[in-house]
mmCIF file of C-alpha atoms in Angstrom:
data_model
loop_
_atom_site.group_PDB
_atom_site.id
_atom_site.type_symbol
_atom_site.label_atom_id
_atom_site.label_comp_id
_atom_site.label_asym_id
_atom_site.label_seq_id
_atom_site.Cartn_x
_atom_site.Cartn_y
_atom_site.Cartn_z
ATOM 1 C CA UNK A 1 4.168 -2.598 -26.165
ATOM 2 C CA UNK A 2 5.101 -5.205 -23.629
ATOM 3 C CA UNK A 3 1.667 -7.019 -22.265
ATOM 4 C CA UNK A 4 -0.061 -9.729 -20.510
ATOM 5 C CA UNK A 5 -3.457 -10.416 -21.117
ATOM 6 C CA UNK A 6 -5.344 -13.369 -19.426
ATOM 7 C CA UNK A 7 -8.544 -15.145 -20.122
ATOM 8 C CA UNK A 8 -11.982 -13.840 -18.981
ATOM 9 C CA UNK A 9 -13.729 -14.525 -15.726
ATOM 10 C CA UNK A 10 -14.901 -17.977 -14.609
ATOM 11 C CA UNK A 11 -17.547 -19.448 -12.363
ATOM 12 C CA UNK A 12 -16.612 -22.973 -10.854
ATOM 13 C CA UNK A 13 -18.327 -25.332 -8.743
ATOM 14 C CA UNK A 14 -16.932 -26.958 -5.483
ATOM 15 C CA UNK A 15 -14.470 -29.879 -6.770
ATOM 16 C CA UNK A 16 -13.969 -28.319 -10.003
ATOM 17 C CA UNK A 17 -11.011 -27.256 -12.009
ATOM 18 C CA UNK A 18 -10.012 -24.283 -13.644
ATOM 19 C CA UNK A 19 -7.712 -23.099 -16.068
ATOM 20 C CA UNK A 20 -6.385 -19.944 -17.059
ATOM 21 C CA UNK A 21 -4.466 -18.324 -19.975
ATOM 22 C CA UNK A 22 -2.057 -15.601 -20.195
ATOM 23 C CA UNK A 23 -0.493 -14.518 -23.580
ATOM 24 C CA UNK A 24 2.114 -12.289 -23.696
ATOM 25 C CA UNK A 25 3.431 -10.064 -26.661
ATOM 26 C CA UNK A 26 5.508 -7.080 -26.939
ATOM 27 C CA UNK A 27 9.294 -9.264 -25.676
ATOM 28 C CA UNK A 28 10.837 -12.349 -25.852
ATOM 29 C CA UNK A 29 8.342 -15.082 -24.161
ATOM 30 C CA UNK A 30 11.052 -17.655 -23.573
ATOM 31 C CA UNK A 31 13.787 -14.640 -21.987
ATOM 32 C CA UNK A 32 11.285 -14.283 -19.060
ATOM 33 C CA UNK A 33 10.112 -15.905 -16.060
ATOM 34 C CA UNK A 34 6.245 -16.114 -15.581
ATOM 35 C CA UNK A 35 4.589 -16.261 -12.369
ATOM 36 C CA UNK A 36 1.189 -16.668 -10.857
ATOM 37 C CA UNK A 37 0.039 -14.444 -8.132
ATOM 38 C CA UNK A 38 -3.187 -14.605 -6.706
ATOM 39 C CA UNK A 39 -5.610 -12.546 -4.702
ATOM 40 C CA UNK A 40 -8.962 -13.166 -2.805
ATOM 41 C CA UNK A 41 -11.307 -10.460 -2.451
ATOM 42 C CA UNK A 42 -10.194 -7.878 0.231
ATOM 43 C CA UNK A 43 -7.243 -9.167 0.975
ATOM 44 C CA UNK A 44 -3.356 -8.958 0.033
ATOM 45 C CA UNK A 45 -0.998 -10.997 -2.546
ATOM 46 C CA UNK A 46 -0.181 -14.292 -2.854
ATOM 47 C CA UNK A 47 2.653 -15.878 -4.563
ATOM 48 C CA UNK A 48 1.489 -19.244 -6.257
ATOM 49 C CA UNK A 49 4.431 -20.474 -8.702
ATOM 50 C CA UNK A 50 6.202 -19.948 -10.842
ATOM 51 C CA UNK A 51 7.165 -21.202 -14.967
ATOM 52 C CA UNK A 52 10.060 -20.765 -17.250
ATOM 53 C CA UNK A 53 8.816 -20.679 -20.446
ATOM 54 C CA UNK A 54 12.308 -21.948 -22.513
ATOM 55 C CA UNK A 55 12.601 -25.247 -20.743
ATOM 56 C CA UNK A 56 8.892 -25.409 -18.983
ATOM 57 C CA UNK A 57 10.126 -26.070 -15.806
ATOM 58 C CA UNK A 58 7.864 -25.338 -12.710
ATOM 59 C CA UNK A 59 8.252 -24.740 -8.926
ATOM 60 C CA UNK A 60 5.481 -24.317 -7.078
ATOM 61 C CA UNK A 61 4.211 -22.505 -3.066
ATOM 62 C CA UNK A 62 3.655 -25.591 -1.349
ATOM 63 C CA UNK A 63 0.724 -24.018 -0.446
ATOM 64 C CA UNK A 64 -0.560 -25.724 -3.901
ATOM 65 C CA UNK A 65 1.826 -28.268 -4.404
ATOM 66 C CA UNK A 66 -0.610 -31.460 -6.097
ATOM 67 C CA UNK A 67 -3.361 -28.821 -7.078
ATOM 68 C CA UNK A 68 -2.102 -26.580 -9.716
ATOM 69 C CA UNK A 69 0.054 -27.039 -12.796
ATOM 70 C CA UNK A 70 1.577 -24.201 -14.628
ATOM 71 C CA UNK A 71 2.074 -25.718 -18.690
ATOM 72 C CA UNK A 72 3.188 -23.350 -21.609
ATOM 73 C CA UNK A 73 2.552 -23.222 -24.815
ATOM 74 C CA UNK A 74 6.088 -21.425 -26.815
ATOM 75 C CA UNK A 75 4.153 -21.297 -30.469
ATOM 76 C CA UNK A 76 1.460 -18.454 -29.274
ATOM 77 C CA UNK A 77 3.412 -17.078 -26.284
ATOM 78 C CA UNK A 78 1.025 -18.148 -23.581
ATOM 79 C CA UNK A 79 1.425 -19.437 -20.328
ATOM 80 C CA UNK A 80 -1.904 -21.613 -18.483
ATOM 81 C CA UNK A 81 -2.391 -22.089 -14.957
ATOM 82 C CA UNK A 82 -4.697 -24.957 -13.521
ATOM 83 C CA UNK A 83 -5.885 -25.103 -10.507
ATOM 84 C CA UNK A 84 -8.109 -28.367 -9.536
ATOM 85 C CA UNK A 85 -9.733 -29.803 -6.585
ATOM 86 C CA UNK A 86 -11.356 -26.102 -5.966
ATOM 87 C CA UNK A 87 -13.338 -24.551 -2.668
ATOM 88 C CA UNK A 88 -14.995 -21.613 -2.037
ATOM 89 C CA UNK A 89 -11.463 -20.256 -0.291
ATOM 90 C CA UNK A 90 -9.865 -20.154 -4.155
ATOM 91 C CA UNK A 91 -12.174 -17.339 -5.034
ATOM 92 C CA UNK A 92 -9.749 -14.715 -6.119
ATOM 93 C CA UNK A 93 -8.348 -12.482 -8.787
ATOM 94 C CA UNK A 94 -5.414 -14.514 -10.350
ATOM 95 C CA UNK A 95 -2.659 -12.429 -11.677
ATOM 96 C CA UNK A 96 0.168 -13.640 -14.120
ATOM 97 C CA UNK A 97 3.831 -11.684 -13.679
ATOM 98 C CA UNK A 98 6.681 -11.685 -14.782
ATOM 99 C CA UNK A 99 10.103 -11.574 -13.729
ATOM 100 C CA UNK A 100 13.669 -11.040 -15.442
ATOM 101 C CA UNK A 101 16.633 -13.922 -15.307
ATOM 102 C CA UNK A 102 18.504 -11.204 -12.956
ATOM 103 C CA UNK A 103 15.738 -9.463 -11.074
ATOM 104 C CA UNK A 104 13.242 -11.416 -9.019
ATOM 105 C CA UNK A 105 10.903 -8.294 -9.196
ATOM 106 C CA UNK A 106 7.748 -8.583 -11.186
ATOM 107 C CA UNK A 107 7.540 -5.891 -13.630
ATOM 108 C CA UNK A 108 4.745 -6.505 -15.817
ATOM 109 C CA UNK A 109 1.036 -7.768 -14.789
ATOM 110 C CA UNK A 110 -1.707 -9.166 -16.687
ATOM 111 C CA UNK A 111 -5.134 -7.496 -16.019
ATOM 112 C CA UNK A 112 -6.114 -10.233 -13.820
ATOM 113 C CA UNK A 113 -8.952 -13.385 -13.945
ATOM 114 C CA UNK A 114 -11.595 -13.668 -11.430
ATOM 115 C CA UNK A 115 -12.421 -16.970 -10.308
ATOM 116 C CA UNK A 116 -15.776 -17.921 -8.152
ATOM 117 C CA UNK A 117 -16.065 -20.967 -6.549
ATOM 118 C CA UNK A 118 -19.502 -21.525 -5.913
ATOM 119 C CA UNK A 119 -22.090 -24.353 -5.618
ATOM 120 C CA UNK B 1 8.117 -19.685 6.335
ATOM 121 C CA UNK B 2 9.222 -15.743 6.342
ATOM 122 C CA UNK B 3 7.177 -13.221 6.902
ATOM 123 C CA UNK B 4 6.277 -9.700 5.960
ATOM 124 C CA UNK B 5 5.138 -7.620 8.395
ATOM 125 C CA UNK B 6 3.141 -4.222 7.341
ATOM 126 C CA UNK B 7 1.164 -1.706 9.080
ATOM 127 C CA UNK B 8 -2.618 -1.873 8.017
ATOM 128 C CA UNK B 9 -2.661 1.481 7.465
ATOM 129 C CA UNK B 10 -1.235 4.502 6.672
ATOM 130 C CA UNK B 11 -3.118 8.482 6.675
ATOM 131 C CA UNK B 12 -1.240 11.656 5.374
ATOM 132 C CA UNK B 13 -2.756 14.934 4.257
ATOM 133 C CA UNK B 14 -1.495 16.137 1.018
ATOM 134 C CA UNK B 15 2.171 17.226 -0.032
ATOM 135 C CA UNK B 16 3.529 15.871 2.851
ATOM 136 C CA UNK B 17 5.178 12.487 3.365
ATOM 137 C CA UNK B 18 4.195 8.755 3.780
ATOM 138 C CA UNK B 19 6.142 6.313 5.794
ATOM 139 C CA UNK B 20 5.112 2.577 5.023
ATOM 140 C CA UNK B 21 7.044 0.362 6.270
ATOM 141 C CA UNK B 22 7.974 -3.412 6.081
ATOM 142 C CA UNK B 23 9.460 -5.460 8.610
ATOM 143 C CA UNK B 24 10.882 -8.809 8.681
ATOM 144 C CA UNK B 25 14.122 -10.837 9.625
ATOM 145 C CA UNK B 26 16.885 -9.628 8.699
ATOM 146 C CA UNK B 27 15.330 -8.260 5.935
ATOM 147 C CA UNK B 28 18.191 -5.601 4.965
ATOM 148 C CA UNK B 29 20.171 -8.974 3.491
ATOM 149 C CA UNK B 30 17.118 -9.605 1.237
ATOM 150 C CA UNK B 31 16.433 -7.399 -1.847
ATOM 151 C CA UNK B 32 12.640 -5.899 -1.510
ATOM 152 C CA UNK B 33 10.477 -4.559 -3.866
ATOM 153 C CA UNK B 34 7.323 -2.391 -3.701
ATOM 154 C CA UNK B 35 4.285 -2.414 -5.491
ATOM 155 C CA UNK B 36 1.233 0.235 -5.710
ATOM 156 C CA UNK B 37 -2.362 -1.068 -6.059
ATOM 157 C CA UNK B 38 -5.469 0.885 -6.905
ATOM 158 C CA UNK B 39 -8.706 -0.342 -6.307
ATOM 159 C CA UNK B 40 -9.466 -2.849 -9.562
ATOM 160 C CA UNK B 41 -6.276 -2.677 -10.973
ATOM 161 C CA UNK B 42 -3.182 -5.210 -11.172
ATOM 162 C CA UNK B 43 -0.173 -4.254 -9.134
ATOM 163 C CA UNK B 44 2.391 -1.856 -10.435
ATOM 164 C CA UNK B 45 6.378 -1.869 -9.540
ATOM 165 C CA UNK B 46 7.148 1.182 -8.209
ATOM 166 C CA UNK B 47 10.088 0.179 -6.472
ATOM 167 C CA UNK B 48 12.388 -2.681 -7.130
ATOM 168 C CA UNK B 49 16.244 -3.595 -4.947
ATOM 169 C CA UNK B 50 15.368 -1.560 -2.088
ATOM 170 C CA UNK B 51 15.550 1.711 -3.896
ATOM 171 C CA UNK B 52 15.426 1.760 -7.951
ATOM 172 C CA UNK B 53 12.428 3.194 -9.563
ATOM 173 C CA UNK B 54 11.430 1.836 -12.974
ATOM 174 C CA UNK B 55 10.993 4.164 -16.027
ATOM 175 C CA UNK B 56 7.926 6.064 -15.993
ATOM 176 C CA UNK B 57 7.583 6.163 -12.059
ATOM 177 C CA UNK B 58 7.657 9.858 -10.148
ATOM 178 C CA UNK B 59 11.273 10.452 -8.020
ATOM 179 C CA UNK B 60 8.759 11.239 -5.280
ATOM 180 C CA UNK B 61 8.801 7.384 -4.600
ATOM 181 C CA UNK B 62 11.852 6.244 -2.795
ATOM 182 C CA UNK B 63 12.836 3.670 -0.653
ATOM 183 C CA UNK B 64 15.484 2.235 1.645
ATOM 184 C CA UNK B 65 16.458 -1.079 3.391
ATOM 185 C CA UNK B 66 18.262 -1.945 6.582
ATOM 186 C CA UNK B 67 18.590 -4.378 9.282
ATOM 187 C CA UNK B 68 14.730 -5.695 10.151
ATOM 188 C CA UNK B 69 13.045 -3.066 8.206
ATOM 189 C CA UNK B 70 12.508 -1.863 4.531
ATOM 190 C CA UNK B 71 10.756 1.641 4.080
ATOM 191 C CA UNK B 72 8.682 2.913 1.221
ATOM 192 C CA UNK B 73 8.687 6.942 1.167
ATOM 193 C CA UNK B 74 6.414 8.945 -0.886
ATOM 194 C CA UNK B 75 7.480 12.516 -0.890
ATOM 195 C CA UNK B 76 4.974 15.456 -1.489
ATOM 196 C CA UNK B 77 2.089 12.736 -1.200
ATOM 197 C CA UNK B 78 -1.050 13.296 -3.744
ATOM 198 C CA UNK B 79 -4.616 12.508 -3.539
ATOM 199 C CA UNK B 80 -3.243 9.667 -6.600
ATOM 200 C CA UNK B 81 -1.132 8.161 -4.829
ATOM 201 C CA UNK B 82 -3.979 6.314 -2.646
ATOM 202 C CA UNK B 83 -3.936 3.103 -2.635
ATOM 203 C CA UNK B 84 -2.663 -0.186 -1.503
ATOM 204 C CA UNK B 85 1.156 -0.943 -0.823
ATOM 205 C CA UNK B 86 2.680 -4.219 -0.768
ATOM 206 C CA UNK B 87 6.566 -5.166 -0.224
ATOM 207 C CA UNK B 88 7.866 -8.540 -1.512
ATOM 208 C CA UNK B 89 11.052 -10.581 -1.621
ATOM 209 C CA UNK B 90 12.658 -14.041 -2.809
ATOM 210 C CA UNK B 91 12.853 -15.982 0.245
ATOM 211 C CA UNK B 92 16.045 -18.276 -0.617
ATOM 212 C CA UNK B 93 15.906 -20.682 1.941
ATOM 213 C CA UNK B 94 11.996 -21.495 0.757
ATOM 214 C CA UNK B 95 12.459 -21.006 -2.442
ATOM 215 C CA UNK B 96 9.622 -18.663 -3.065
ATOM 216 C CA UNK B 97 8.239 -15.480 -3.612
ATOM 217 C CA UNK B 98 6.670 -13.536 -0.516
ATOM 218 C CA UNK B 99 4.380 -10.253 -0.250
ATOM 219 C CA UNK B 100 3.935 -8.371 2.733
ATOM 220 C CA UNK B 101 0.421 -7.832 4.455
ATOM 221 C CA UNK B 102 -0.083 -4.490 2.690
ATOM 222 C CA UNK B 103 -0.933 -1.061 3.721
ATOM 223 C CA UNK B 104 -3.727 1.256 2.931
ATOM 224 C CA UNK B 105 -2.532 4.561 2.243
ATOM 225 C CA UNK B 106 -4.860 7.320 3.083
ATOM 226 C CA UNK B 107 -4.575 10.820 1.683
ATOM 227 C CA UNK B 108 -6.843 13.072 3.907
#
C-alpha cells in the first residue's frame, strides 16, 4: 500500500541542526511531489516546502528560506529535510506529504517526527 | 501573504450537522481542500477542489466554495468525527501552500 514513513524523534540543542527522512513505497517516488508540513505543539499547520523528486528541484516558505534544505535520494525512495540554525520555536511535529502533478492537495502523510529544541 | 480565516471552534450534538467554515479573499477563485485531524495522528484529506471526497471517505462529508468563503459540511455528525479541521490552498501569487487556522469540532 501507498506510505510514508519518517525517521524517529529527535532532541536538538539551541543552534543545532536536524535532519529528517521520509521513505516512501507503495507508487512511483519520482511521479509525485513531496512536501514538508510542520506543526508545533497545540497549534495548526504549516506549509514549509516543497521537493520534486525526478529533477530535485526545491521551493521553499520564505519563512525558512537559508535554514532548511529539502535533498532526495531516487535509489531508496526517500526524501530528507534539514533544518539548521534551530530555537526552541522549531519544536514541532514535522510531517512529509505529498501531492499529485495535477492536484495541489496532499493526499498521503507520513506518521510524523517530533523535534525538541532544547538546551 | 493570504490568509485563512477559521472559526476556533465548532459544537454539534450528534446526527445533526457541522458548519466549519473558511474565509479568505476571494477564495471561491482558489481550489480548497480540507483535512481532518485527530488528536496524535497525521492529517487526512477528506475533501479536496472544493467538493470531491477521496475513496474511502463517508458522503456525509461535503463541501462547497464561493465568493470569500469555503464551507466544510458534515452531515449526520458522529461522536468520530471529532477532531480538528483545517482548509488549505495554493496561493499563486506566493507561490506556496497555505492552511487555515483550524477548527475544533465538538460533538456534545
Amino acid at each position: 500500500q501507498v506510505q510514508l514513513v519518517q525517521s524517529g524523534a529527535e532532541v536538538k540543542k539551541p543552534g543545532a541542526s536536524v535532519k529528517v527522512s521520509c521513505k516512501a513505497s507503495g507508487y512511483t517516488f519520482t511521479s509525485y511531489y513531496m512536501h514538508w508540513v510542520r506543526q508545533a505543539p497545540g497549534q495548526g499547520l504549516e506549509w514549509m516546502g516543497i521537493i520534486n523528486p525526478s529533477g530535485g528541484s526545491t521551493s521553499y516558505a520564505q519563512k525558512f528560506q537559508g535554514r532548511v534544505t529539502m535533498t532526495r535520494d531516487t535509489s531508496t525512495s526517500t526524501v530528507y529535510m534539514e533544518l539548521s540554525s534551530l530555537r526552541s520555536e522549531d519544536t514541532a511535529v514535522y510531517y512529509c506529504a505529498r501531492t499529485t502533478r495535477s492536484l495541489d492537495a496532499f493526499d498521503i502523510w507520513g506518521q510524523g517526527t517530533m523535534v525538541t529544541v532544547s538546551s | 501573504s493570504y490568509v485563512l480565516t477559521q472559526p476556533p471552534s465548532v459544537s454539534v450534538a450528534p446526527g445533526q450537522t457541522a458548519r466549519i467554515t473558511c474565509g479568505g479573499n476571494n477564495i471561491g477563485s482558489k481550489s480548497v481542500h480540507w483535512y481532518q485531524q485527530k488528536p496524535g495522528q497525521a492529517p487526512v484529506l477528506v475533501v479536496y477542489d472544493d467538493s470531491d471526497r477521496p475513496s474511502g471517505i463517508p458522503e456525509r462529508f461535503s463541501g462547497s466554495n464561493s465568493g470569500n468563503t469555503a464551507t466544510l459540511t458534515i452531515s449526520r455528525v458522529e461522536a468520530g468525527d471529532e477532531a480538528d479541521y483545517y482548509c488549505q490552498v495554493w496561493d499563486s501569487s506566493s507561490d506556496h501552500h497555505v492552511f487555515g487556522t483550524g477548527t475544533k469540532v465538538t460533538v456534545l
